[in-house]
Structure formats: structure tokens, C-alpha cells
Coordinates of C-alpha atoms and ligand atoms in Angstrom, one line a residue:
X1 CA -54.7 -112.0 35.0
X2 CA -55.9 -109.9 38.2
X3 CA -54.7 -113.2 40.1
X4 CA -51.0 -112.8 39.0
X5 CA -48.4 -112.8 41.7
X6 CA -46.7 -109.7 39.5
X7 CA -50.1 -107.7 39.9
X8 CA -49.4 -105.3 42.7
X9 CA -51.3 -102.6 43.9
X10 CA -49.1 -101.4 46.7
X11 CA -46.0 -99.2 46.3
X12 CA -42.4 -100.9 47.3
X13 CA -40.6 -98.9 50.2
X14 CA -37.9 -100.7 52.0
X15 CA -39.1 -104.1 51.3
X16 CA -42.5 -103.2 52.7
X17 CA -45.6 -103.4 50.2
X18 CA -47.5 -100.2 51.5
X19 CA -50.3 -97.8 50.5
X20 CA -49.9 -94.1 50.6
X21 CA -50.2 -92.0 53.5
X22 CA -53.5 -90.8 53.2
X23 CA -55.1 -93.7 51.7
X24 CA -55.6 -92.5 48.6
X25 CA -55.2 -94.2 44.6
X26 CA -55.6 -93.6 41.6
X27 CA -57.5 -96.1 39.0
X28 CA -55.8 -97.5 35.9
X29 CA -57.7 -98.3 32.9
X30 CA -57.0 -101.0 30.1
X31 CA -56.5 -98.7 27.3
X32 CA -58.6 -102.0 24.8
X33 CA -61.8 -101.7 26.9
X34 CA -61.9 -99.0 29.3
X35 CA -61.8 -101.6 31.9
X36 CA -60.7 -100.5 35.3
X37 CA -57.6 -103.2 36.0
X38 CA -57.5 -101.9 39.5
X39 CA -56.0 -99.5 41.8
X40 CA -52.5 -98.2 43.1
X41 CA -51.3 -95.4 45.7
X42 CA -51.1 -92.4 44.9
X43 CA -48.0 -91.1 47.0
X44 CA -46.4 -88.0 47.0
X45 CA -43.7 -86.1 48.7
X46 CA -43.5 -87.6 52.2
X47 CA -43.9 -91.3 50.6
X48 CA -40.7 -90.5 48.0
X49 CA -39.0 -89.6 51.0
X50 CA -39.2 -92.5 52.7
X51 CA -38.3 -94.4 49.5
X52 CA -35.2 -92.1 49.6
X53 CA -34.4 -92.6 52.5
X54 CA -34.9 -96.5 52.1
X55 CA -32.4 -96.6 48.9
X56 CA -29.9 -94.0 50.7
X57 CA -29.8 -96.7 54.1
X58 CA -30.0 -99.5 51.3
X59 CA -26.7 -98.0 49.7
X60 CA -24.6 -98.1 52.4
X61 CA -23.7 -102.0 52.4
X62 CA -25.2 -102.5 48.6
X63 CA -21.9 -100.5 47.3
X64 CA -20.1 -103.0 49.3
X65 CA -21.3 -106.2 47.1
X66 CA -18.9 -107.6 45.1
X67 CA -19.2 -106.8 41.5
X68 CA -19.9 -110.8 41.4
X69 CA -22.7 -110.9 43.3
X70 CA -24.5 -108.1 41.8
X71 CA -24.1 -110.1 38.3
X72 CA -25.4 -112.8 39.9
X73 CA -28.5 -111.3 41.3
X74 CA -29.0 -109.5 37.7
X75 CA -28.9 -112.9 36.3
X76 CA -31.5 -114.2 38.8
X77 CA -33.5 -111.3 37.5
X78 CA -33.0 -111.8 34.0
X79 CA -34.2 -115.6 34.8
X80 CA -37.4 -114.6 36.4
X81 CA -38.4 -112.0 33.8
X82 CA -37.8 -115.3 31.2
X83 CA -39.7 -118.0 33.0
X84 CA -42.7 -115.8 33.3
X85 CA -42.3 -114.0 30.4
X86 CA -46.0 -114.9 28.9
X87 CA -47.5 -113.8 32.0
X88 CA -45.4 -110.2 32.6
X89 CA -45.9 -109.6 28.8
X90 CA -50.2 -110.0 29.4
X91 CA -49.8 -107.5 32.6
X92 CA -47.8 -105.2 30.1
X93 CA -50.5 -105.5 26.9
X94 CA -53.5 -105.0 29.6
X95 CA -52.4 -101.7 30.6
X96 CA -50.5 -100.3 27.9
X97 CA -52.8 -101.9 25.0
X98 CA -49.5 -103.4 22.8
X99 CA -49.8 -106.3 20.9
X100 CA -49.0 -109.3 23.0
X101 CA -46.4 -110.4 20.3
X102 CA -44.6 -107.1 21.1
X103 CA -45.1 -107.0 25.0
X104 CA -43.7 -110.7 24.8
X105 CA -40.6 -108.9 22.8
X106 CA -40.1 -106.2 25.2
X107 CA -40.4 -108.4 28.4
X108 CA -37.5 -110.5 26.2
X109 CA -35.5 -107.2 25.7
X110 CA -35.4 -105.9 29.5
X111 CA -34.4 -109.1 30.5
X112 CA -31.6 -109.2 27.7
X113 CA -31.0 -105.7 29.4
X114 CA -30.2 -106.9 32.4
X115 CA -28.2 -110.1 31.4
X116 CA -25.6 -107.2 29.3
X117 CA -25.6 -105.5 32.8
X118 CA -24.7 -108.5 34.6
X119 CA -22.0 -109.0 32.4
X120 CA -21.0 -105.3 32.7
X121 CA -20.6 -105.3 36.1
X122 CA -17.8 -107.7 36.5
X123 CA -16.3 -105.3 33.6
X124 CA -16.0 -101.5 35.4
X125 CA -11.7 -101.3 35.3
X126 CA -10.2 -98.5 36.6
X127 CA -6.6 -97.6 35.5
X128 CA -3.3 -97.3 36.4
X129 CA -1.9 -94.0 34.7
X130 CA 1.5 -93.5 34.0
X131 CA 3.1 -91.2 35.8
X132 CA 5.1 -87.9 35.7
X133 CA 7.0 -88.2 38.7
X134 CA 8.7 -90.9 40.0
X135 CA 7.3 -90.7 43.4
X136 CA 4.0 -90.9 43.0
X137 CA 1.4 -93.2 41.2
X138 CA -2.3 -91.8 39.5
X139 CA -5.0 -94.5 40.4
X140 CA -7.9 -93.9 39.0
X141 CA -11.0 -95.8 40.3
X142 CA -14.9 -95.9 39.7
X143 CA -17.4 -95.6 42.3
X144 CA -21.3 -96.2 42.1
X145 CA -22.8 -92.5 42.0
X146 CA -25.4 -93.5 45.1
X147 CA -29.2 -92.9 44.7
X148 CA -30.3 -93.1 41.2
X149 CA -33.9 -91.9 40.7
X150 CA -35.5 -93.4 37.5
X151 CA -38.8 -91.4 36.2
X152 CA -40.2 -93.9 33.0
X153 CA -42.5 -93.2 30.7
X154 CA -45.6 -95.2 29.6
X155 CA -45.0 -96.7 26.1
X156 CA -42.5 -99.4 27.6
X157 CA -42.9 -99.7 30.9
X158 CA -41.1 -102.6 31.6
X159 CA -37.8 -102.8 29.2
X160 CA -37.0 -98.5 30.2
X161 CA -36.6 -99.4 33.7
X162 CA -34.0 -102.7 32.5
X163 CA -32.2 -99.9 31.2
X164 CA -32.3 -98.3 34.0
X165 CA -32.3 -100.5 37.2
X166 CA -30.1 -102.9 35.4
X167 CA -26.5 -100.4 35.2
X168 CA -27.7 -99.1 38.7
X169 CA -27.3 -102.5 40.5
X170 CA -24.5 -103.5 38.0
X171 CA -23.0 -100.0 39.4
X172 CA -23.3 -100.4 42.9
X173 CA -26.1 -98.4 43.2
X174 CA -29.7 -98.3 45.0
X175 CA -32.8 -96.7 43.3
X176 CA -36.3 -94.9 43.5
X177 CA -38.2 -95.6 40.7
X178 CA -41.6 -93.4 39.9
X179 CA -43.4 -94.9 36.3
X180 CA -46.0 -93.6 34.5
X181 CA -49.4 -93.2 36.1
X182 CA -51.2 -94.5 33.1
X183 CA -49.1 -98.0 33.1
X184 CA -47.3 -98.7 36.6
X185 CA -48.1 -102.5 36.8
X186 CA -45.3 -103.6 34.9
X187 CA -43.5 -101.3 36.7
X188 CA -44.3 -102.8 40.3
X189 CA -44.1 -106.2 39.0
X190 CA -40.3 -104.8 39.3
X191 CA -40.8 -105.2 43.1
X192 CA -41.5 -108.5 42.3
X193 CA -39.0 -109.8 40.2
X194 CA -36.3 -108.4 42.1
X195 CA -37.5 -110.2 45.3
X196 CA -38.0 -113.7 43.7
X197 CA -34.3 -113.1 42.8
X198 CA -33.5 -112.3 46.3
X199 CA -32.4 -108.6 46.0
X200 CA -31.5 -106.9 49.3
X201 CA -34.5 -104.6 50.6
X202 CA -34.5 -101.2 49.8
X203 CA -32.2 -101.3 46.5
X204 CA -35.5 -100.8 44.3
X205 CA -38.0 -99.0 46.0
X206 CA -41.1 -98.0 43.4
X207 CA -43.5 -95.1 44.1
X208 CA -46.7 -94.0 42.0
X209 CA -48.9 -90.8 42.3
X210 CA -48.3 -87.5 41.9
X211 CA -45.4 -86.8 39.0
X212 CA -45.0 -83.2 40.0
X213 CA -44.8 -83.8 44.0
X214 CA -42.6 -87.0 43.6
X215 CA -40.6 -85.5 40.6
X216 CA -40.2 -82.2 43.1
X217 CA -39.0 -84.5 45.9
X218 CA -36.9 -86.4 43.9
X219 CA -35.3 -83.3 42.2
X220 CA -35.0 -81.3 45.3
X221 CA -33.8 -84.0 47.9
X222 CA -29.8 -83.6 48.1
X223 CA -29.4 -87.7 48.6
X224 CA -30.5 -88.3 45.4
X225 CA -27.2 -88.0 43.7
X226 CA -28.7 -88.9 39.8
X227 CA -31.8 -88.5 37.8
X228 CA -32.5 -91.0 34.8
X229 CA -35.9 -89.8 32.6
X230 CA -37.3 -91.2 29.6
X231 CA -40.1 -88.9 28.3
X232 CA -41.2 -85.4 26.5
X233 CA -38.6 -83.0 25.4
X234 CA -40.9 -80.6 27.7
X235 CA -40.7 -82.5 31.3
X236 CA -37.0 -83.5 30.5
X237 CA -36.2 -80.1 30.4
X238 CA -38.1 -78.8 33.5
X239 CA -36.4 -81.9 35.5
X240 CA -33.0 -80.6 34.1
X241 CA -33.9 -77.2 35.6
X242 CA -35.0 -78.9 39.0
X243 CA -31.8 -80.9 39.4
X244 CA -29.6 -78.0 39.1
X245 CA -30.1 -77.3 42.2
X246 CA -28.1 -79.6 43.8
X247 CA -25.9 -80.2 40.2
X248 CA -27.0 -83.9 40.6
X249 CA -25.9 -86.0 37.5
X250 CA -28.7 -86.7 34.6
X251 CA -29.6 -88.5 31.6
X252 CA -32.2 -87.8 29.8
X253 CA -33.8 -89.6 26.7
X254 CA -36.4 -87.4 25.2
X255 CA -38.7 -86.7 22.3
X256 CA -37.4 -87.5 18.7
X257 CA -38.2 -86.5 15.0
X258 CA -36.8 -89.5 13.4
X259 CA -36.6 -88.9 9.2
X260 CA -37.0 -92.1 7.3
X261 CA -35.5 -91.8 4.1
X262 CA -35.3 -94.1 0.9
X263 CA -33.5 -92.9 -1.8
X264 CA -34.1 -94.0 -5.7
X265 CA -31.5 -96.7 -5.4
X266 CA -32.8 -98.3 -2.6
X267 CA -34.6 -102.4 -2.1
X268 CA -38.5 -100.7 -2.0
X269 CA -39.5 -103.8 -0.4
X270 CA -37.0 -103.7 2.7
X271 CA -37.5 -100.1 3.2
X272 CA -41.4 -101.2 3.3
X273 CA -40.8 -103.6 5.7
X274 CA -38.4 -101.1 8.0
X275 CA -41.5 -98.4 7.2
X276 CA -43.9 -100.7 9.2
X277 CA -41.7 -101.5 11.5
X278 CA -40.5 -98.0 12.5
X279 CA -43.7 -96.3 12.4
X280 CA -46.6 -98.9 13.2
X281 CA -44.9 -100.5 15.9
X282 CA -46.3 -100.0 19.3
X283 CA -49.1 -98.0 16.9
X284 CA -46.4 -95.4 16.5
X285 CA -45.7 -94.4 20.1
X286 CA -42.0 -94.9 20.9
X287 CA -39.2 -92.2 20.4
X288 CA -38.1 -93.7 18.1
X289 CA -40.5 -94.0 15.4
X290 CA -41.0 -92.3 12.2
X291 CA -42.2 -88.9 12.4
X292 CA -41.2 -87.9 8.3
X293 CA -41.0 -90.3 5.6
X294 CA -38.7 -88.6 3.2
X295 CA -39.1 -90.8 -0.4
X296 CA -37.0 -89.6 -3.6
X297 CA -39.4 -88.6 -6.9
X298 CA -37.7 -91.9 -9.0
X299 CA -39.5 -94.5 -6.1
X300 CA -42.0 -92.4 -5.1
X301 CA -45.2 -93.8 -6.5
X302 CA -44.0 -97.2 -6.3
X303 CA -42.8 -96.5 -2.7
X304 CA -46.7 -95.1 -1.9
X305 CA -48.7 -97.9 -4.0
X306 CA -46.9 -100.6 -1.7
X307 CA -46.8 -99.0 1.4
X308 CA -50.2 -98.0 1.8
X309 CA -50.7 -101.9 0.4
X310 CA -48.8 -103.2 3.7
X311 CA -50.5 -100.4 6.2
X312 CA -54.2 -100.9 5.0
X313 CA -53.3 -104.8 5.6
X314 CA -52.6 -104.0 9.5
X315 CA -54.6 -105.7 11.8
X316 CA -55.8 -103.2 14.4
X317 CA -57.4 -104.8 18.0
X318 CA -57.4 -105.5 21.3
X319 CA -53.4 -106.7 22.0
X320 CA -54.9 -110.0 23.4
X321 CA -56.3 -111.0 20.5
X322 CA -54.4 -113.3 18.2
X323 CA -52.5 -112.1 14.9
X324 CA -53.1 -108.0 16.3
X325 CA -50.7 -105.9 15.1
X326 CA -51.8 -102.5 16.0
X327 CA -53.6 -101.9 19.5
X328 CA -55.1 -99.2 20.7
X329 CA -53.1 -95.6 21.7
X330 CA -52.9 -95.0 25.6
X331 CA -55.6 -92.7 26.1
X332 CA -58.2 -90.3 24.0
X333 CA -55.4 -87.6 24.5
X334 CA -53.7 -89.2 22.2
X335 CA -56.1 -89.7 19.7
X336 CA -57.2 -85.6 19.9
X337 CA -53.7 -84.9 19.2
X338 CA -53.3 -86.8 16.4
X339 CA -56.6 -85.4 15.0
X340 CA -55.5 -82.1 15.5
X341 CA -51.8 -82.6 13.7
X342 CA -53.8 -84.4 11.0
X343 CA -56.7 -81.2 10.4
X344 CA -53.9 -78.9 10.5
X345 CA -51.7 -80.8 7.5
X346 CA -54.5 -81.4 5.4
X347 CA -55.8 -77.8 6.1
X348 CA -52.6 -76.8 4.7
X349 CA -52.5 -79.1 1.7
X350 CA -51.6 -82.6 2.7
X351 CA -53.5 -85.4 1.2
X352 CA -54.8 -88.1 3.5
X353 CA -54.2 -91.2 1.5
X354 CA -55.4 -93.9 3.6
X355 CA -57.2 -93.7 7.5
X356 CA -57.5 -90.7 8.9
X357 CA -60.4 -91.6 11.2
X358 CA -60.7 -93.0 14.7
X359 CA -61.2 -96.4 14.2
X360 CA -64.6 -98.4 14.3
X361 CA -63.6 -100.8 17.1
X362 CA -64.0 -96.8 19.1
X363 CA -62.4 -95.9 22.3
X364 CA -58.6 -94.7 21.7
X365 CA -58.6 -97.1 18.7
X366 CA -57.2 -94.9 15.1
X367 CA -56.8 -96.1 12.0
X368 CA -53.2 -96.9 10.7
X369 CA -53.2 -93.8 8.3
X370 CA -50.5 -92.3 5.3
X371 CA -50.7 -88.4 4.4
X372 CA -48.7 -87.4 1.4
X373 CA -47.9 -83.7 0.3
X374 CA -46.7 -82.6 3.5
X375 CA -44.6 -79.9 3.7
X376 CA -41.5 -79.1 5.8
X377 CA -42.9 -76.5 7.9
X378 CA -46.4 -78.0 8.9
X379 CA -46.8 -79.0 12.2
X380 CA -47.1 -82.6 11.6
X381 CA -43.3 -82.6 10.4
X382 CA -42.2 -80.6 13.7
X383 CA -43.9 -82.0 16.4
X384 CA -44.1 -85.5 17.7
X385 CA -46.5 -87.2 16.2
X386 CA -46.8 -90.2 18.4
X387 CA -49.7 -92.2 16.9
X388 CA -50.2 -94.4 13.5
X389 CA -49.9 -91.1 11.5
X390 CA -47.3 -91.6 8.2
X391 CA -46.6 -87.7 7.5
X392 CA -44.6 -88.3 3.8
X393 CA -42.6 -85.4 2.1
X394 CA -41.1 -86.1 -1.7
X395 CA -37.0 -85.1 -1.9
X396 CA -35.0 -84.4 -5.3
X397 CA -31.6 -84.9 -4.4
X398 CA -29.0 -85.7 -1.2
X399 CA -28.4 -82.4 -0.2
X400 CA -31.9 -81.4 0.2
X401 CA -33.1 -84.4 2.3
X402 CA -30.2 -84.1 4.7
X403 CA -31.1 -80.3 5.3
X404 CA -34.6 -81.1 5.4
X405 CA -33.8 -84.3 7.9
X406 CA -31.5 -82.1 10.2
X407 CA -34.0 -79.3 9.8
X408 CA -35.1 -80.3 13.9
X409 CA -34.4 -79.5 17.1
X410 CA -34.6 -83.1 17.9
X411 CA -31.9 -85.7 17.1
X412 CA -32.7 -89.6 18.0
X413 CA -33.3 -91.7 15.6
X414 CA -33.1 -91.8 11.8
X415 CA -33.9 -93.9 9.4
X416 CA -32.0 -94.7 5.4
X417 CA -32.2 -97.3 2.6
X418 CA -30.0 -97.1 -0.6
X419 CA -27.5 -99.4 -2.0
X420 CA -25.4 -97.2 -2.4
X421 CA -22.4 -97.8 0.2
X422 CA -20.6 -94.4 -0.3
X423 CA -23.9 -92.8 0.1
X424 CA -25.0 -94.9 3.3
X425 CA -21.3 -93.5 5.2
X426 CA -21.9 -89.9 3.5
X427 CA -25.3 -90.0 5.2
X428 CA -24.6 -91.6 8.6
X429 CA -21.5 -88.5 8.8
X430 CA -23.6 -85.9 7.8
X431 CA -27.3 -87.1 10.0
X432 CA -27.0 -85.3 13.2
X433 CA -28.8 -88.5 15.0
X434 CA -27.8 -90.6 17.8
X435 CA -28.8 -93.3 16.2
X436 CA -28.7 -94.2 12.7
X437 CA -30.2 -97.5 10.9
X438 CA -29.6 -97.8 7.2
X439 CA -31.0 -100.4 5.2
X440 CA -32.5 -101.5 9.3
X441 CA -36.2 -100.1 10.9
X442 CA -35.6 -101.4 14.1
X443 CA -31.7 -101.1 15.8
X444 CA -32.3 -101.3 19.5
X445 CA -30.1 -104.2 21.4
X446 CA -28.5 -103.7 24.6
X447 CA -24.8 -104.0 23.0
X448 CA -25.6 -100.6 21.6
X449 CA -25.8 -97.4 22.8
X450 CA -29.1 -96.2 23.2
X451 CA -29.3 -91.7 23.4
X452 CA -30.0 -88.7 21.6
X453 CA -28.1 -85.7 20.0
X454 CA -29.9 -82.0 20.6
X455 CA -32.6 -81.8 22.4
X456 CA -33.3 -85.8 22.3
X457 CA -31.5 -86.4 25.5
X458 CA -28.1 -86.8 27.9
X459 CA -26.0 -89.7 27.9
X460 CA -27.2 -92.6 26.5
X461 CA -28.3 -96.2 27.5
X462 CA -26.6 -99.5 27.1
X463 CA -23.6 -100.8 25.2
X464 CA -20.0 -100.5 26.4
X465 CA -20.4 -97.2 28.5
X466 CA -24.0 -97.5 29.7
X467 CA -22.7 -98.0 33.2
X468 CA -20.5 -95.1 33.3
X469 CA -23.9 -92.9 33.4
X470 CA -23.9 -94.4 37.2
X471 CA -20.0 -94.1 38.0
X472 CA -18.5 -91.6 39.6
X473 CA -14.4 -91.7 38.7
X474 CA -11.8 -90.3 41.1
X475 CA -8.4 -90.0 41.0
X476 CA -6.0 -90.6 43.6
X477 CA -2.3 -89.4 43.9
X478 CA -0.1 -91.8 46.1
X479 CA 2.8 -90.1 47.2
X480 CA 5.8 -90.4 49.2
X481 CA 7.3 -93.5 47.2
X482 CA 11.0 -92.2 47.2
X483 CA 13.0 -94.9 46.0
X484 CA 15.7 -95.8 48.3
Ligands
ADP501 P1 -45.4 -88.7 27.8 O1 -45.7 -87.5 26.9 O2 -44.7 -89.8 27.1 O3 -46.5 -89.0 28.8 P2 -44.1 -87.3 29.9 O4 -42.7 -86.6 29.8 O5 -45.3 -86.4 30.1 O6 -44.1 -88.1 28.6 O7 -44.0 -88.4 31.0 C1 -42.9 -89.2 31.3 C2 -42.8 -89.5 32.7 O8 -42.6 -88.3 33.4 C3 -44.1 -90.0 33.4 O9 -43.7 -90.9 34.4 C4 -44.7 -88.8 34.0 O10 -45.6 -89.1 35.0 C5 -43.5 -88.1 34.4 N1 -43.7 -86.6 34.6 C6 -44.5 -85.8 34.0 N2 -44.4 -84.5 34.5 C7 -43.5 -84.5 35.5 C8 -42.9 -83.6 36.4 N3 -43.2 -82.3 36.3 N4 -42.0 -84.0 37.2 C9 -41.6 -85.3 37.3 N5 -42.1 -86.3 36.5 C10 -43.0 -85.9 35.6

């Protein structure tokens, strides 16, 4: 795997694979072995400027593209990301520790991504408005915004920036990407794909190191006209802060809460099946995963006996490995928080019902675990829990789950099953989430819009209006048409 042609340990500036400044790196470990994978620069201010610089220089004749030929270099992305697919989906598992099944799914996604994009492109109308007076006419036209910056985190590294770099070429526009220290492979392998499709140099230009230095420079640096994060609640606010500044545009998508909710009347074995799939997935760590189960007194032991039948059956190992369904969690940080979120719940009367423990194959390996009796107000139903943690809460009646469910400052995803169709459309009005699957444990597809409500994020991702994150519109009054 070392000997892939995707494996880069250089950062991308202006077409040039270079190192940083000083020399320096940083080492990134295989979260399944602690194996060191290798080493990448580790930039900081002076190197993000150059990359700045490199999009802003870039920018000047990408805007000029025809929509056409953007599409067509999205869909020579989208085919390199397909043909190698196996091979970007092993870089992706032996750095961020997924299941190979799933890294393969995610490769699949970000390249589905991108084809949506290309199709996009071709698709950004402006309008012709009526007008008041009969001697003028209101044009209205869109304009790529100019320098996106893209800041991903580490849990997909490959399908956020999709959803990222794919609207900003779609749009016109040129970018500086910075991803996650723990997991920037599949993040250069970017560099890659976008030069086997024959991308200008300079449109994607990819930096690693330092997040606060390259975050500062990227916040503070008045060419930069839009900031795109995926990450904490915490950093997407300080980054919100920092781009005041210079009022650059953002979208943020940010920490969730998601409430997973099966009422009496609903199929117990889908919403066992969408209770896997939401939670376990990725061993918990996506934004979108389960953070409360919420389960009605009528289903509730039935609800327990099978679920904790179908999470005890997970197998946990290395991604590699065949039939793996749970890897290990990015790093021991991860693993102390859970432990800490779980001592504090059972502390306060949870009951640990199945794992609990880090997991014999050691390292950041934990058992795919299910606490029941957890109350509303225990910090393992506030904070993110981000791990194979099931935190489960027993609900009377409709009214109390949705006050209890909207009881967050977060507002991503959320999760329903019943049967009942008047009660699916009561609950999808009254969830305050951006995204709502009922009777469904995993939603995402790029014809969607992907964002948050509250304090889950800006603007959202994909579907219809994705690009018009990296538009700018403008109006134009032409006058003097006196008829004769
Ligand atoms: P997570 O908890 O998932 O690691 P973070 O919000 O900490 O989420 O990280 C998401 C991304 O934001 C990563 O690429 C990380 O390096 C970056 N990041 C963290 N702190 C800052 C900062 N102060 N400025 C800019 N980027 C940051």
C-alpha cells in the first residue's frame, strides 16, 4: 500500500509537490496497529500563503472555463476515484481505521459527489426579472465567490472534501484545502486524482500542519473570499469568529445530537437495522450518528433483547480484515472520552447493558456497548458521544419525546420509526433537525441537502442549491432602452 501512486507525502502548491519550509513533518499512525504509515509536512502560515496565492493566480482564468468544461473535468475525477476505488478505499481504512467495506462506500459516495456537481454546473441559471419600468431590464447573474478554503475533518476524509471541492470547481472557483492531521492521505490523494484528470495547476492546492497557523492564515488572509469546515461545534465557532474579519462567506457543518426514536407502533426489526446503522457505523464517529435512543415503554424490552442481540454480534477488527464491521476509533483520545461519558452515566444511574470496556484486541479498540436508564440531563445525552456508545432513554408519549429530542443545542440529524403516517409528518414538522430519516438509519445521497439547524452548522451541502454556497449573485440594471 506505501507503493501507491495516491500515497503522497508532500503538500500540493501550485502544481508543485513540496515539503514545508523548514523541513519539518509530522508522523501519521494507522489507528489498527499503531504503525507509523509515514510522514507529511507540517506547513504553516507562510506555506498557506503561497497556496493562496497559488488558488487566487489559479482563479483568474479558472472562472473563465466554460461551465462545460468544468463538468467534464469533474467527470474525469469522478472516473478516477471509480477505477481505483479498491486502492483509495485501503489508503482511507489504513489511516482512519474504517472497515474496508465502508471506505470502499465512501470512496463510491465522493465520487457520486462529484458526478451531481458535474451535472450542476451546467445547471447555475441566472434570471431575467420582470421589470417595473419600461426602460430598463433586471439581470441577475451568478458568479463563482473566488478562493474557497476547505478545513475537513478526520472521520471521512475523502467523501467531505467531494462535497466540498466538487460545487467549488462546478462554481468556478479555486481552493486551499487543509484536512485533518490525524488522516491527510486521502486527502492528498486529492492532488492526485485531480491531476490524472487533468485539472489546471493551482485550482486544488492541499496543505497539512499546524490547524491553528493555517486556520489563522486562511481566516485572516482578505483573498480568501469563503470558508467551508466540517468539524466540532467548538472550532466551527472560533473559525466563524476569525472570518468576521473580513465578513468572508461560510458554511459550517458541525457537531450533532441526533435522537433516534421508535415509537410502539413501529417494525422493531427495521428500526434495529437503522439502530446499527446509525450508531455503529464508522464505530460511531460521524455527525450524524446516534447520540440518544429514545424507545417507547410498549417496545421497549423487545426493542433492548434484540438490539443488544445484533450489537453483541458486531465484529470488531482491524478494517483490513475480511467481514469487520467495527474498526478501531482514531486515537486513545477518543477512547478516554468515551470512558469518561460512560463513568459519569453509570455513576449517575445508567446501567451498562452490554461492553463497556476497551476492547481485547487493545490500542483505540472499544467494545460496541448499550447503556439503558439514562437520563435527559447526564452528560452522555448532551455531549457528543462519538464512539460505539448506545446511551438509551425510555419515553411515554409524543409530546414528551419531541421535548426531550429538541431538548439540544444541536440540530443535525434525527432519527423515527412508526407506521403511523400522520405521526411520521407530525414528527418531521415538529423535529427541529436538518435532516430527518423516518422509517431510514442512513439518508445521505448527494441529491439531498446535507446541513444543520442550531448550532449544527451554515448552509448545507449537496442537492439542488449546494452550489449556491459558492455563488455570488448580482444584479444588473440596464438602462437607457427608451423605445422609439
Ligand atoms: P474533531 O473533533 O472531529 O477532530 P475538530 O473541529 O477538532 O473536529 O477538527 C476538524 C478540523 O478542524 C481538522 O482539520 C482540525 O485540524 C481543524 N482545526 C482544529 N482546530 C482548528 C483551528 N483553531 N483553526 C483551524 N482549523 C482547526
Amino acid at each position: 500500500m506505501t507503493n501507491s501512486e495516491f500515497l503522497k507525502q508532500a503538500n500540493l502548491i501550485n502544481g508543485d509537490w513540496v515539503q514545508s519550509d523548514a523541513g519539518s513533518s509530522f508522523d501519521v499512525t494507522n489507528p489498527a496497529n499503531g504503525d507509523v504509515i509515514g510522514n507529511v509536512p507540517k506547513s504553516g502560515a507562510a506555506e498557506t500563503r503561497r497556496a493562496i496565492e497559488s488558488a487566487e493566480a489559479a482563479f483568474i482564468e479558472f472562472r473563465q472555463t466554460t461551465a462545460n468544461q468544468r463538468a467534464v473535468w469533474l467527470r474525469k475525477m469522478h472516473d478516477v476515484m471509480l477505477d481505483n476505488q479498491d486502492e483509495l478505499a485501503k489508503l482511507l481504512t489504513m489511516e482512519q481505521g474504517k472497515p474496508h467495506a465502508e471506505a470502499f462506500g465512501e470512496i463510491g459516495i465522493g465520487a457520486a459527489y462529484l458526478l451531481w456537481f458535474a451535472e450542476e454546473a451546467r445547471r447555475v441559471y441566472g434570471e431575467i426579472v420582470p421589470s417595473p419600468w419600461k426602460d430598463k431590464k433586471i439581470l441577475v447573474n451568478k458568479y463563482p465567490v473566488g478562493v474557497v478554503a476547505a478545513i475537513t475533518p478526520w472521520n471521512f476524509p475523502s467523501s467531505m472534501l467531494a462535497r466540498k471541492i466538487g460545487p467549488a470547481i462546478a462554481a468556478g472557483c479555486t481552493s486551499v484545502v487543509k484536512p485533518a492531521s490525524q488522516t491527510p492521505y486521502s486527502a492528498l490523494a486529492w492532488g492526485v486524482i485531480a491531476e490524472k484528470a487533468g485539472l489546471p495547476a493551482g485550482v486544488i492546492n492541499i496543505v497539512t500542519g499546524s490547524a491553528s497557523e493555517i486556520g489563522g492564515e486562511i481566516t485572516s488572509n482578505p483573498s480568501v473570499k469563503k470558508l467551508t469546515f466540517t468539524g466540532s461545534t467548538a472550532v466551527g465557532k472560533v473559525l466563524i469568529k476569525q472570518s468576521a474579519e473580513n465578513v468572508k462567506k461560510v458554511s459550517m457543518e458541525l457537531g450533532g445530537n441526533a435522537p433516534f426514536i421508535v415509537f410502539d407502533d413501529a417494525d422493531i426489526d427495521r428500526a434495529v437495522t437503522g439502530a446499527i446503522a446509525a450508531k455503529y457505523r464508522n464505530s460511531g464517529q460521524t455527525c450524524v450518528c446516534t447520540n440518544r435512543f429514545f424507545i417507547q415503554s410498549g417496545v421497549y424490552d423487545q426493542f433492548i433483547e434484540k438490539f443488544t442481540k445484533a450489537v453483541t454480534a458486531l465484529k470488531v477488527g482491524n478494517g483490513v480484515d475480511d467481514g469487520v464491521q467495527q474498526g478501531p476509533l482514531i486515537d486513545i483520545h477518543a477512547v478516554e472520552k468515551i470512558e469518561e461519558l460512560l463513568a459519569d452515566a453509570k455513576s449517575s444511574g445508567a446501567t451498562l447493558v452490554t461492553g463497556g470496556n476497551r476492547h481485547a484486541l487493545g490500542g483505540s479498540f472499544y467494545e460496541p456497548t448499550i447503556v439503558t436508564d439514562v437520563q435527559s440531563e447526564m452528560r452522555i445525552a448532551r455531549e457528543e458521544i462519538f464512539g460505539p456508545v448506545s446511551a438509551v432513554i425510555k419515553f411515554q408519549s409524543e409530546p414528551e419525546v419531541i421535548s426531550m429530542a429538541n431538548d439540544t443545542e444541536y440540530g443535525l440529524a434525527c432519527y423515527c420509526y412508526t407506521k403511523d403516517l400522520g405521526r411520521a409528518f407530525r414528527m418531521t414538522e415538529q423535529l427541529q433537525y436538518g435532516l430527518v430519516g423516518i422509517n431510514e438509519g442512513i439518508i445521505t445521497t448527494p441529491e439531498a441537502p446535507f446541513g444543520g439547524m442550531k448550532e449544527s452548522g451554515l448552509g448545507s451541502e449537496g442537492g439542488s442549491n449546494g452550489i449556491d454556497e459558492y455563488l455570488n449573485t448580482q444584479y444588473s440594471c440596464i438602462g437607457g432602452l427608451e423605445r422609439s
